[in-house]
PDB file of C-alpha atoms in Angstrom:
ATOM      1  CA  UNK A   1       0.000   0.000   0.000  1.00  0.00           C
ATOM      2  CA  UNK A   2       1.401   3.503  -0.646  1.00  0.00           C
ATOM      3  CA  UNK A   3       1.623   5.811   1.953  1.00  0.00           C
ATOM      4  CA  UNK A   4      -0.160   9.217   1.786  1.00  0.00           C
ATOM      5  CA  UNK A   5       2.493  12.487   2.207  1.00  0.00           C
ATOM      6  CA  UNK A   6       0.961  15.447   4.294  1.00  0.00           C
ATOM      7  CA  UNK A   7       2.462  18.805   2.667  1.00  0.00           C
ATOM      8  CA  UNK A   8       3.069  21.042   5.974  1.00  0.00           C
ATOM      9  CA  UNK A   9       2.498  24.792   5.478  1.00  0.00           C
ATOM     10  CA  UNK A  10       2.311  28.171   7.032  1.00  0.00           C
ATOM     11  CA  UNK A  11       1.908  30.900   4.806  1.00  0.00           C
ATOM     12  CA  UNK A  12       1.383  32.264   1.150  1.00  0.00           C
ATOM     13  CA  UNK A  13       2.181  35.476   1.018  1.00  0.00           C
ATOM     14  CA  UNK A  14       5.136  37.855  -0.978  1.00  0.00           C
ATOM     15  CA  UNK A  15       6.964  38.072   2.299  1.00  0.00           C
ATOM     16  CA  UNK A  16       8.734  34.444   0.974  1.00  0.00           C
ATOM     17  CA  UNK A  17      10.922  32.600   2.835  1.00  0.00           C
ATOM     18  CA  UNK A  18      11.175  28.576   4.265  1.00  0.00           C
ATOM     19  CA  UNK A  19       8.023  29.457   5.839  1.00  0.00           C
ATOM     20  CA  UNK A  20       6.130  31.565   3.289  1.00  0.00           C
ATOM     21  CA  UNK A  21       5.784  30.506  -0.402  1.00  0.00           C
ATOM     22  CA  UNK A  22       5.359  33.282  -2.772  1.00  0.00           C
ATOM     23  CA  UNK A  23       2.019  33.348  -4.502  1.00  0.00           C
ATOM     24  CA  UNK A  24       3.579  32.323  -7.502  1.00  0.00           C
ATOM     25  CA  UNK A  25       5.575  29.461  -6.426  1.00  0.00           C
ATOM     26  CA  UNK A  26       2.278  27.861  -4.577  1.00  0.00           C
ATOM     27  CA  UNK A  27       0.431  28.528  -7.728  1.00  0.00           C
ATOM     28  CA  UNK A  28       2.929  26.470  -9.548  1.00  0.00           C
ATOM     29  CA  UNK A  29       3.167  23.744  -6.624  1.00  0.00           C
ATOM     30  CA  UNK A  30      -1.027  23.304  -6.496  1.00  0.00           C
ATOM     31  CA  UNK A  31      -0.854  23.482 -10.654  1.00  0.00           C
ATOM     32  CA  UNK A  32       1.504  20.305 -10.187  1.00  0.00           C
ATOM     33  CA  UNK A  33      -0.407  18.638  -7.935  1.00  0.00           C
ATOM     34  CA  UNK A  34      -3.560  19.201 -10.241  1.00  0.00           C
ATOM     35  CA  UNK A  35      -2.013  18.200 -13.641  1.00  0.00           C
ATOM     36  CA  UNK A  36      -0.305  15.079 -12.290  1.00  0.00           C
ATOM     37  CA  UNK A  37      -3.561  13.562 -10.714  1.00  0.00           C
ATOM     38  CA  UNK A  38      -3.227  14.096  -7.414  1.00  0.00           C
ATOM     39  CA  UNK A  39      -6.248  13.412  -4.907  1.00  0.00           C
ATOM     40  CA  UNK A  40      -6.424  15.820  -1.938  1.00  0.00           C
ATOM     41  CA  UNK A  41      -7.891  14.559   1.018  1.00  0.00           C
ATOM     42  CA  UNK A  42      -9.238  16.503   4.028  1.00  0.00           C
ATOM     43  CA  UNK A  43      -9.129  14.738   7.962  1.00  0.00           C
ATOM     44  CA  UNK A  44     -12.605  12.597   7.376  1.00  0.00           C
ATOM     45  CA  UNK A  45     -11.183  10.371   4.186  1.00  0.00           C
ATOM     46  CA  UNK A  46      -7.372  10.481   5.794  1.00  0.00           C
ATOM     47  CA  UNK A  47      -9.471   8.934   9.250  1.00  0.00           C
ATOM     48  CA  UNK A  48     -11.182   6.261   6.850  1.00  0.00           C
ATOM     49  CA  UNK A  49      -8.440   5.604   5.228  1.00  0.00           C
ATOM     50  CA  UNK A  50      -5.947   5.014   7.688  1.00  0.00           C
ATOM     51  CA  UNK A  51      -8.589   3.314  10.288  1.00  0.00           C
ATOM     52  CA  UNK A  52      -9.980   1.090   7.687  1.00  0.00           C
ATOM     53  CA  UNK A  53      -7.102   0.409   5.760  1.00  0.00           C
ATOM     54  CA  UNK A  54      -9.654   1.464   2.372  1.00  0.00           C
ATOM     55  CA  UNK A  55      -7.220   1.916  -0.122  1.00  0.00           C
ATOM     56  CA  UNK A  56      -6.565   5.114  -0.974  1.00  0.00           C
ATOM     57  CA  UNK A  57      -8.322   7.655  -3.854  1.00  0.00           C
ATOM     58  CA  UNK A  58      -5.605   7.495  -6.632  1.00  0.00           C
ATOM     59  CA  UNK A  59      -2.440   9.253  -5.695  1.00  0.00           C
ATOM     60  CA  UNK A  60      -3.905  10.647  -2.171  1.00  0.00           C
ATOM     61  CA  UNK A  61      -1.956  13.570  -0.637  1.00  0.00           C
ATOM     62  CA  UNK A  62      -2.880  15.999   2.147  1.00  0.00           C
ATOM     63  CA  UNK A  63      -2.350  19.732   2.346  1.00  0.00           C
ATOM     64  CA  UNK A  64      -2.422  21.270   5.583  1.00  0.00           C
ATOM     65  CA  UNK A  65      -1.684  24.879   7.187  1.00  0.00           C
ATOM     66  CA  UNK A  66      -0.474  25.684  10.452  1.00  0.00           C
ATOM     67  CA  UNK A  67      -2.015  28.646  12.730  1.00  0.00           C
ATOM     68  CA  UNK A  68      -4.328  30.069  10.472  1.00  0.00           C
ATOM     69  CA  UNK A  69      -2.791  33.103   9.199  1.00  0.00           C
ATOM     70  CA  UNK A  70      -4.794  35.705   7.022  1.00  0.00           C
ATOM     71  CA  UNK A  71      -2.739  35.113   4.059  1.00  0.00           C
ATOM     72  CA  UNK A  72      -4.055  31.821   3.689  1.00  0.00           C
ATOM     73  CA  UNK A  73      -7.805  33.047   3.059  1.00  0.00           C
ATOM     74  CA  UNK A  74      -6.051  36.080   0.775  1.00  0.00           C
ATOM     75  CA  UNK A  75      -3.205  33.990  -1.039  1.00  0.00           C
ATOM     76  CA  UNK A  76      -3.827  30.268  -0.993  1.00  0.00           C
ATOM     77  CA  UNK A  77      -7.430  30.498  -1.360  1.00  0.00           C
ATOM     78  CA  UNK A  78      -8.114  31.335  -3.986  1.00  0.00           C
ATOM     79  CA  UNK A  79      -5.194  29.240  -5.500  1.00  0.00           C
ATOM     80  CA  UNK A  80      -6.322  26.534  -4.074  1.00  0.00           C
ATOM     81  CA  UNK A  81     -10.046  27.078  -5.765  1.00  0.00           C
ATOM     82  CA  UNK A  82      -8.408  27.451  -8.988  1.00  0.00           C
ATOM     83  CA  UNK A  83      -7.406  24.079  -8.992  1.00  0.00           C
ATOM     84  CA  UNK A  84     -10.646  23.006  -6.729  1.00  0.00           C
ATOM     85  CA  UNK A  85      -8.307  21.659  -4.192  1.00  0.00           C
ATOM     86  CA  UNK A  86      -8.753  20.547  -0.405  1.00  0.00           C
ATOM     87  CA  UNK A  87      -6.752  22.162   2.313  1.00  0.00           C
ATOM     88  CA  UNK A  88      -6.689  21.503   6.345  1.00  0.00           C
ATOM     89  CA  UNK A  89      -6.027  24.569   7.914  1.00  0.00           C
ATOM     90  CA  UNK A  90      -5.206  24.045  12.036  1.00  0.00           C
ATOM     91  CA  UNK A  91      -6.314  26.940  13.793  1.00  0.00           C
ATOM     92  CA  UNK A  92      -5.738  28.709  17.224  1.00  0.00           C
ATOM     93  CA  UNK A  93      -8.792  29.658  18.698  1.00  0.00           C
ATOM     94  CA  UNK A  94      -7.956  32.550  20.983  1.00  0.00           C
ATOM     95  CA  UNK A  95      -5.959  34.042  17.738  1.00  0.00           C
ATOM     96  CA  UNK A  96      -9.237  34.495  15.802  1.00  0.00           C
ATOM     97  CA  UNK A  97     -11.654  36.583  16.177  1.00  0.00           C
ATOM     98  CA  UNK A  98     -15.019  38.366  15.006  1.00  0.00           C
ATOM     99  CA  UNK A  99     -13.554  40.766  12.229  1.00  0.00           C
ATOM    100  CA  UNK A 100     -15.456  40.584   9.206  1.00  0.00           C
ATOM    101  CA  UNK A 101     -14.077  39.212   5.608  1.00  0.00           C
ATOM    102  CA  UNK A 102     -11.219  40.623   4.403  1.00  0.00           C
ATOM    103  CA  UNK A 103     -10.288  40.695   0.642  1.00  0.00           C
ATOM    104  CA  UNK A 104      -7.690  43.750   0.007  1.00  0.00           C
ATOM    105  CA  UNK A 105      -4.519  41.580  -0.901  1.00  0.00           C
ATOM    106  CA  UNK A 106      -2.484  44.084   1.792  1.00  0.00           C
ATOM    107  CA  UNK A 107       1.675  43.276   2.619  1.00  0.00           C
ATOM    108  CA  UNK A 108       1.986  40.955   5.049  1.00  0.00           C
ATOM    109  CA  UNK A 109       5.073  40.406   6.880  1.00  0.00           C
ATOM    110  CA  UNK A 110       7.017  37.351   7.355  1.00  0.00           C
ATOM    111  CA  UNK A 111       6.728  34.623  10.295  1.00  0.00           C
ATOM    112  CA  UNK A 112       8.531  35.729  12.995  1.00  0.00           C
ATOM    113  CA  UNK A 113       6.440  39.490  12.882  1.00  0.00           C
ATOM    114  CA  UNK A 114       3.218  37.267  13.021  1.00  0.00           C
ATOM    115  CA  UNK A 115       4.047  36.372  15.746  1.00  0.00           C
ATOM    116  CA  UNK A 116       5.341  39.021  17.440  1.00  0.00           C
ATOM    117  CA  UNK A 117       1.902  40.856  16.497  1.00  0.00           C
ATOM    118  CA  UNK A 118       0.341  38.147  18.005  1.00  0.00           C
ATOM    119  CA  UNK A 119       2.446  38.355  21.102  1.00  0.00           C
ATOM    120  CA  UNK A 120       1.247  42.146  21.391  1.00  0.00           C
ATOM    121  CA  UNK A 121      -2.370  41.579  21.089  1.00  0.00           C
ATOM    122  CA  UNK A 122      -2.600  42.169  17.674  1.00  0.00           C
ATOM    123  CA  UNK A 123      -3.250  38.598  15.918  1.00  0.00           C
ATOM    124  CA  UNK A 124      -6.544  40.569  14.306  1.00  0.00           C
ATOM    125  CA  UNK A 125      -4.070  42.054  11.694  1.00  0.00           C
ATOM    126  CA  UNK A 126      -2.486  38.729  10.895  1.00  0.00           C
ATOM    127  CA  UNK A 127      -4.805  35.858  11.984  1.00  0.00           C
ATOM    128  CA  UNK A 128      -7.914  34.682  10.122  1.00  0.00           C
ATOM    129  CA  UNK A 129     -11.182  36.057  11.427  1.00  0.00           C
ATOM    130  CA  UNK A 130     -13.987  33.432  12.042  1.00  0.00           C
ATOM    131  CA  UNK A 131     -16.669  35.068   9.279  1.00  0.00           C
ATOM    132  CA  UNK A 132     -13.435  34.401   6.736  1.00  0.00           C
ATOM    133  CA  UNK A 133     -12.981  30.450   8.409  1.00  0.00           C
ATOM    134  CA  UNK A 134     -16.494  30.489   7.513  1.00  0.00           C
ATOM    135  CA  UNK A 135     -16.162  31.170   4.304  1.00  0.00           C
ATOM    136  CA  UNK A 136     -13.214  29.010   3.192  1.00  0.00           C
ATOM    137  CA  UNK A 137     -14.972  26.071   5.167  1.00  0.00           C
ATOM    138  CA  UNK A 138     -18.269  26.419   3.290  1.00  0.00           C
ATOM    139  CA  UNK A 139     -16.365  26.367  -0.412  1.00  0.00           C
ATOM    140  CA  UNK A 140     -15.871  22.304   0.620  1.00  0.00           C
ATOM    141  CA  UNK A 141     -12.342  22.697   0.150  1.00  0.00           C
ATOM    142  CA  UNK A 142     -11.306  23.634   3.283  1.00  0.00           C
ATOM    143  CA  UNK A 143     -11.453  21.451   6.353  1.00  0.00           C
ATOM    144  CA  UNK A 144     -10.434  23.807   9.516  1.00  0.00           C
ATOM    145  CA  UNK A 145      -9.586  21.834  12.896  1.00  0.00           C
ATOM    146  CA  UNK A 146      -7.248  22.446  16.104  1.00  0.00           C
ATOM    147  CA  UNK A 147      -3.993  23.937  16.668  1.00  0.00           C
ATOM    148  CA  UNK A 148      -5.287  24.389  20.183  1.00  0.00           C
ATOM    149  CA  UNK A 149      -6.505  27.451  22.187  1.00  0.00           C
ATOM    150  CA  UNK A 150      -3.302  28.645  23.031  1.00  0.00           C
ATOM    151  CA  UNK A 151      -0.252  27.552  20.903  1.00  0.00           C
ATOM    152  CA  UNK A 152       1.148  27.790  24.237  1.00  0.00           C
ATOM    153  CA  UNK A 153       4.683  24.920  25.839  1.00  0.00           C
ATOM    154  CA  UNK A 154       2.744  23.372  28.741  1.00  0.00           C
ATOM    155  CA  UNK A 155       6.414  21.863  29.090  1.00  0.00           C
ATOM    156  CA  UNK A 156       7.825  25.302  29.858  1.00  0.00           C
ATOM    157  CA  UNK A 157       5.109  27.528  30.916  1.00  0.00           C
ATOM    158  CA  UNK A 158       2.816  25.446  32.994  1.00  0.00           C
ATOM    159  CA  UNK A 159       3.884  23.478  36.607  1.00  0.00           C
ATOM    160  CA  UNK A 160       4.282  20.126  36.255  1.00  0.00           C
ATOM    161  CA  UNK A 161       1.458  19.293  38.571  1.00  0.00           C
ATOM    162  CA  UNK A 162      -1.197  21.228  36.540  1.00  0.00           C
ATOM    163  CA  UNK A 163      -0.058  20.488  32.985  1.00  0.00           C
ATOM    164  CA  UNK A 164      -2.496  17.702  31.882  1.00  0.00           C
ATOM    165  CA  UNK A 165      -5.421  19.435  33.314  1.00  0.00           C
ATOM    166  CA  UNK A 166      -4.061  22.553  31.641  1.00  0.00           C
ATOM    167  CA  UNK A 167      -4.437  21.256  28.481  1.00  0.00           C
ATOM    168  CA  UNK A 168      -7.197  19.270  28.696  1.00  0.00           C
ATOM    169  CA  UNK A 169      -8.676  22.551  29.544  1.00  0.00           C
ATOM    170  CA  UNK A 170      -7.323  24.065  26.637  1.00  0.00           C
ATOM    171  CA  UNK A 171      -7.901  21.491  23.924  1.00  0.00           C
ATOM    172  CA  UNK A 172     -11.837  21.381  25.242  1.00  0.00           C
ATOM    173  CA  UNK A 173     -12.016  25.053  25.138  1.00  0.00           C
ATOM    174  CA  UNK A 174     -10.704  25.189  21.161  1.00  0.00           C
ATOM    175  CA  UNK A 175     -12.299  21.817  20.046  1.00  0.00           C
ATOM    176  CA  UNK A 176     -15.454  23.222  21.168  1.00  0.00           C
ATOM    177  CA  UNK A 177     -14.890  26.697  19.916  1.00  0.00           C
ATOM    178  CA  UNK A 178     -14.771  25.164  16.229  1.00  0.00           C
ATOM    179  CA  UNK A 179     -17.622  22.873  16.359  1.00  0.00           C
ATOM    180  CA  UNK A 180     -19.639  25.829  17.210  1.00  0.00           C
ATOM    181  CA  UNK A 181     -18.422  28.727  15.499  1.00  0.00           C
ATOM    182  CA  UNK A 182     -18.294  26.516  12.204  1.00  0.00           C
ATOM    183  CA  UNK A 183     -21.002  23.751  12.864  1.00  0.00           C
ATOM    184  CA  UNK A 184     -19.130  21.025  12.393  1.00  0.00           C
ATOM    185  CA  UNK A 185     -17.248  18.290  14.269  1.00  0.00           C
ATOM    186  CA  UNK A 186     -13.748  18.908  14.848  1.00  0.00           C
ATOM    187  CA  UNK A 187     -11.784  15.300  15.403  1.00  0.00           C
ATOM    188  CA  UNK A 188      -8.514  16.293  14.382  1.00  0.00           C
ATOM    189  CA  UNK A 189      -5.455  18.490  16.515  1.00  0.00           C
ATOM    190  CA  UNK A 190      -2.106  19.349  15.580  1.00  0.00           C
ATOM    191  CA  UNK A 191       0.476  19.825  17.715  1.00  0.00           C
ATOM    192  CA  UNK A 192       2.130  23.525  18.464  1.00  0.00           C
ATOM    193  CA  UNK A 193       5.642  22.796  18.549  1.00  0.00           C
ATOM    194  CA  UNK A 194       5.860  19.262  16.392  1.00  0.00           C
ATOM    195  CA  UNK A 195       4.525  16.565  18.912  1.00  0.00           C
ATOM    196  CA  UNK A 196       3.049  15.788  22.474  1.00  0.00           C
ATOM    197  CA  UNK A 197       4.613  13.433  24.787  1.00  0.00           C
ATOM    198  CA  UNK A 198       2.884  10.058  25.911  1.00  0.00           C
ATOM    199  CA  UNK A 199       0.110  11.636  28.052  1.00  0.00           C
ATOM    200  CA  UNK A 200      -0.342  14.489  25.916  1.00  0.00           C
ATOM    201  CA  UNK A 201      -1.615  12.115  23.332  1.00  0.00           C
ATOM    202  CA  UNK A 202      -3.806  10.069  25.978  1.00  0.00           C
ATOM    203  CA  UNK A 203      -5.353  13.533  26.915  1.00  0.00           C
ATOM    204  CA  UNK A 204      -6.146  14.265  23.733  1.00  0.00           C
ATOM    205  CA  UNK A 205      -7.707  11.208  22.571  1.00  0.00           C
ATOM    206  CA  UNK A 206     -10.132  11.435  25.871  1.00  0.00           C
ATOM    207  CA  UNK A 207     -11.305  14.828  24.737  1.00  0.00           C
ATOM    208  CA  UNK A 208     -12.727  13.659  21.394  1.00  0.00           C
ATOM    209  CA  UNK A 209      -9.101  14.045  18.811  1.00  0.00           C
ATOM    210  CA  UNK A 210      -9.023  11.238  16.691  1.00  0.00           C
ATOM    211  CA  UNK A 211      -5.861  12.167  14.720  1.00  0.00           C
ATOM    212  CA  UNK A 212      -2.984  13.851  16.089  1.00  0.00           C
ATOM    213  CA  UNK A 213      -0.708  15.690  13.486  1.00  0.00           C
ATOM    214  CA  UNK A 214       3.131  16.315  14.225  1.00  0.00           C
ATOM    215  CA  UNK A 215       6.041  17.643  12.283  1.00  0.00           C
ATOM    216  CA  UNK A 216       8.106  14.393  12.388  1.00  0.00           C
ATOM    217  CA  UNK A 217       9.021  13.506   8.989  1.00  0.00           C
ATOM    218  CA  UNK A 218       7.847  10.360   6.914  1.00  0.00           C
ATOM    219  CA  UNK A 219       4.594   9.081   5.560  1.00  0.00           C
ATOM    220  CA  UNK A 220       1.270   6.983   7.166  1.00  0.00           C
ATOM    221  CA  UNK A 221      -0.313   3.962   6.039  1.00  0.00           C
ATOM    222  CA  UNK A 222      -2.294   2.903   8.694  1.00  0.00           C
ATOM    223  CA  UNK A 223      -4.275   3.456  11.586  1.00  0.00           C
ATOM    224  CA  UNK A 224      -0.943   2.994  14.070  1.00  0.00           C
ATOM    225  CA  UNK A 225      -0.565   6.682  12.593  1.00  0.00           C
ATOM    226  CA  UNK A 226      -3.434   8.173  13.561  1.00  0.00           C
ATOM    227  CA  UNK A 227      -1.950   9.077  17.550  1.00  0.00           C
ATOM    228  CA  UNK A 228       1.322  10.768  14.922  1.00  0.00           C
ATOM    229  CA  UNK A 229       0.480  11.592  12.173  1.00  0.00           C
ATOM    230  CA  UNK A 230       3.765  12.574  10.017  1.00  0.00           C
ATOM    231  CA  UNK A 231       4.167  15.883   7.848  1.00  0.00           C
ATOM    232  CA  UNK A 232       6.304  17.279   4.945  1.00  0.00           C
ATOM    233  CA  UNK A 233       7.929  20.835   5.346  1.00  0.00           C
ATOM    234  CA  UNK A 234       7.377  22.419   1.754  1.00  0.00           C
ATOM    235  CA  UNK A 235       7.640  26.045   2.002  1.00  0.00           C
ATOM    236  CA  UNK A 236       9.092  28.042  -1.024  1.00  0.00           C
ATOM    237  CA  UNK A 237      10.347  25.109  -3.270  1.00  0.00           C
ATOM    238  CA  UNK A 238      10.614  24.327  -6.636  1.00  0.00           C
ATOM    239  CA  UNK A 239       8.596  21.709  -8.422  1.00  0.00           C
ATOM    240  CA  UNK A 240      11.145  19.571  -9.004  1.00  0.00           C
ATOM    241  CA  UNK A 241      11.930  19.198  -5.386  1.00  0.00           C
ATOM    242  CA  UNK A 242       8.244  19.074  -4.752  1.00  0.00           C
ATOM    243  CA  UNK A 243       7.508  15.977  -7.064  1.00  0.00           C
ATOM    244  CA  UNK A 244      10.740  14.821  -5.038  1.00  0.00           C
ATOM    245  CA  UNK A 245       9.504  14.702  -1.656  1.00  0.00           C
ATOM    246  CA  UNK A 246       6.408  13.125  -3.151  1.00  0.00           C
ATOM    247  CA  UNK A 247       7.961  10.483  -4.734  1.00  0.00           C
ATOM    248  CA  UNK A 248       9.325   9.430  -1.106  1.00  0.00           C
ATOM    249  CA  UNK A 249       6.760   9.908   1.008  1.00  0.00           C
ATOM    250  CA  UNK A 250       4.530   8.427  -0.971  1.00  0.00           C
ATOM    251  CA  UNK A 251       6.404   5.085  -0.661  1.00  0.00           C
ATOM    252  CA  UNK A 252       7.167   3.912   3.134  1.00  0.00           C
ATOM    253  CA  UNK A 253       9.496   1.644   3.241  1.00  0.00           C
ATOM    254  CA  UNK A 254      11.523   3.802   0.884  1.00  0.00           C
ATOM    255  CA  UNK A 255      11.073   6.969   3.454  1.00  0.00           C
ATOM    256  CA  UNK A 256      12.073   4.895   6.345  1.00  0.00           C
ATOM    257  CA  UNK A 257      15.352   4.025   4.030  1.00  0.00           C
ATOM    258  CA  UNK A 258      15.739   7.678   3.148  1.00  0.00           C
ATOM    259  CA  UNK A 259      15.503   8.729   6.610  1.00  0.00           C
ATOM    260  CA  UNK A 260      17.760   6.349   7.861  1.00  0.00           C
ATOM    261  CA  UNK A 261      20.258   8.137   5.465  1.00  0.00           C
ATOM    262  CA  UNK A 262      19.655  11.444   5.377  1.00  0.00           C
ATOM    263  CA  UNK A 263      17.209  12.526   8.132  1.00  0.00           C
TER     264      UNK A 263
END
């Protein structure tokens, strides 16, 4: 059985760097995908798939966004309708809020100023707003589910003794935050900061998360993934290196060989 790659992102904007592709470049990656028969899936087929073993929809691949940044309603988008393709986009709840729809394609800076504007109360100029979530969810393209409440390090900022209930606390508050703000279940959680621990993933699972995303490396096949489920970075690449990474994480026992060598 092939494995099915899960393309990491954070944002599309002009600002490019390893974390923003440049509208162009995306255009060209999603024009790739499209052309060479690629399936995108959102979290309800990768579920079936993985906890059924059903084999997969052609040449299956996932995209997915990280933190729900603005320039992924203004910039992706509409790529992504252009080529009518599905897109996961892993929100922090307590980073969006009730601002209206936004469509002036304004300069938006690069990562590390998101998050400082985020860090001084000002997510609204750099975060998605929930009437724009709204939106993109109710194309059927776009599948929004947790990044938590917080996108806080219970490891650093939380006593050990209150941690789990801390985030249990947290994950309730955003998983049911999404399910009413957009009317729809939300089964799916990726981890701020690549991957929980042990009892982070028990915790998880006993609020309602089904599938647990990370930032390790590699590909997923069955439903042993679903507690990690691995990721591609992708950022501002090429298409040749694109149809590269594909080509191995597509294929698992040739990712586990690749890893081995290369990391």
């Amino acid at each position: 059985m092939h494995g099915i790659p899960v393309l990491m992102y954070h944002h599309v904007n002009p600002a490019g760097n390893a974390l923003n592709v440049v509208p162009e470049r995306f255009e060209r990656q999603m024009g790739y995908l499209a052309s060479a028969g690629y399936r995108t899936i959102d979290t309800s087929d990768l579920l079936d798939i993985l906890s059924t073993g059903r084999k997969p929809p052609g040449r299956a691949v996932m995209i997915t966004f990280d933190d729900g940044w603005l320039d992924n309603y203004l910039y992706a988008f509409p790529i992504l309708k252009e080529f009518n393709l599905k897109a996961v986009v892993f929100v922090v709840t307590s980073w969006a809020g009730e601002r209206g729809v936004r469509t002036d394609k304004i300069p938006l800076p690069r990562h590390k100023d998101c998050v400082r504007l985020v860090q001084e109360d000002r997510s609204g100029d750099v975060v998605l707003s929930w009437d724009e979530l709204r939106e993109m969810e109710s194309s059927g393209l776009i599948d929004v589910q947790s990044h938590t409440h917080s996108h806080i390090r219970w490891d650093r900022e939380v006593p050990e003794d209150e941690r789990i209930e801390a985030l249990r606390e947290d994950l309730e508050i955003s998983r049911s935050m999404i399910e009413e703000k957009l009317n729809k279940p939300c089964n799916a959680l990726c981890w701020p900061w690549g991957k929980g621990n042990v009892s982070y993933v028990k915790t998880a699972q006993e609020v309602g998360f089904r599938m647990l995303f990370t930032t390790e490396k590699g590909t997923n096949k069955g439903v042993e993934d679903l507690k990690g489920i691995k990721r591609i970075v992708i950022g501002n690449i090429k298409v040749p290196n694109l149809k590269k990474k594909l080509f191995i994480y597509s294929r698992p026992g040739f990712s586990r060989f690749y890893l081995r060598i290369f990391g």
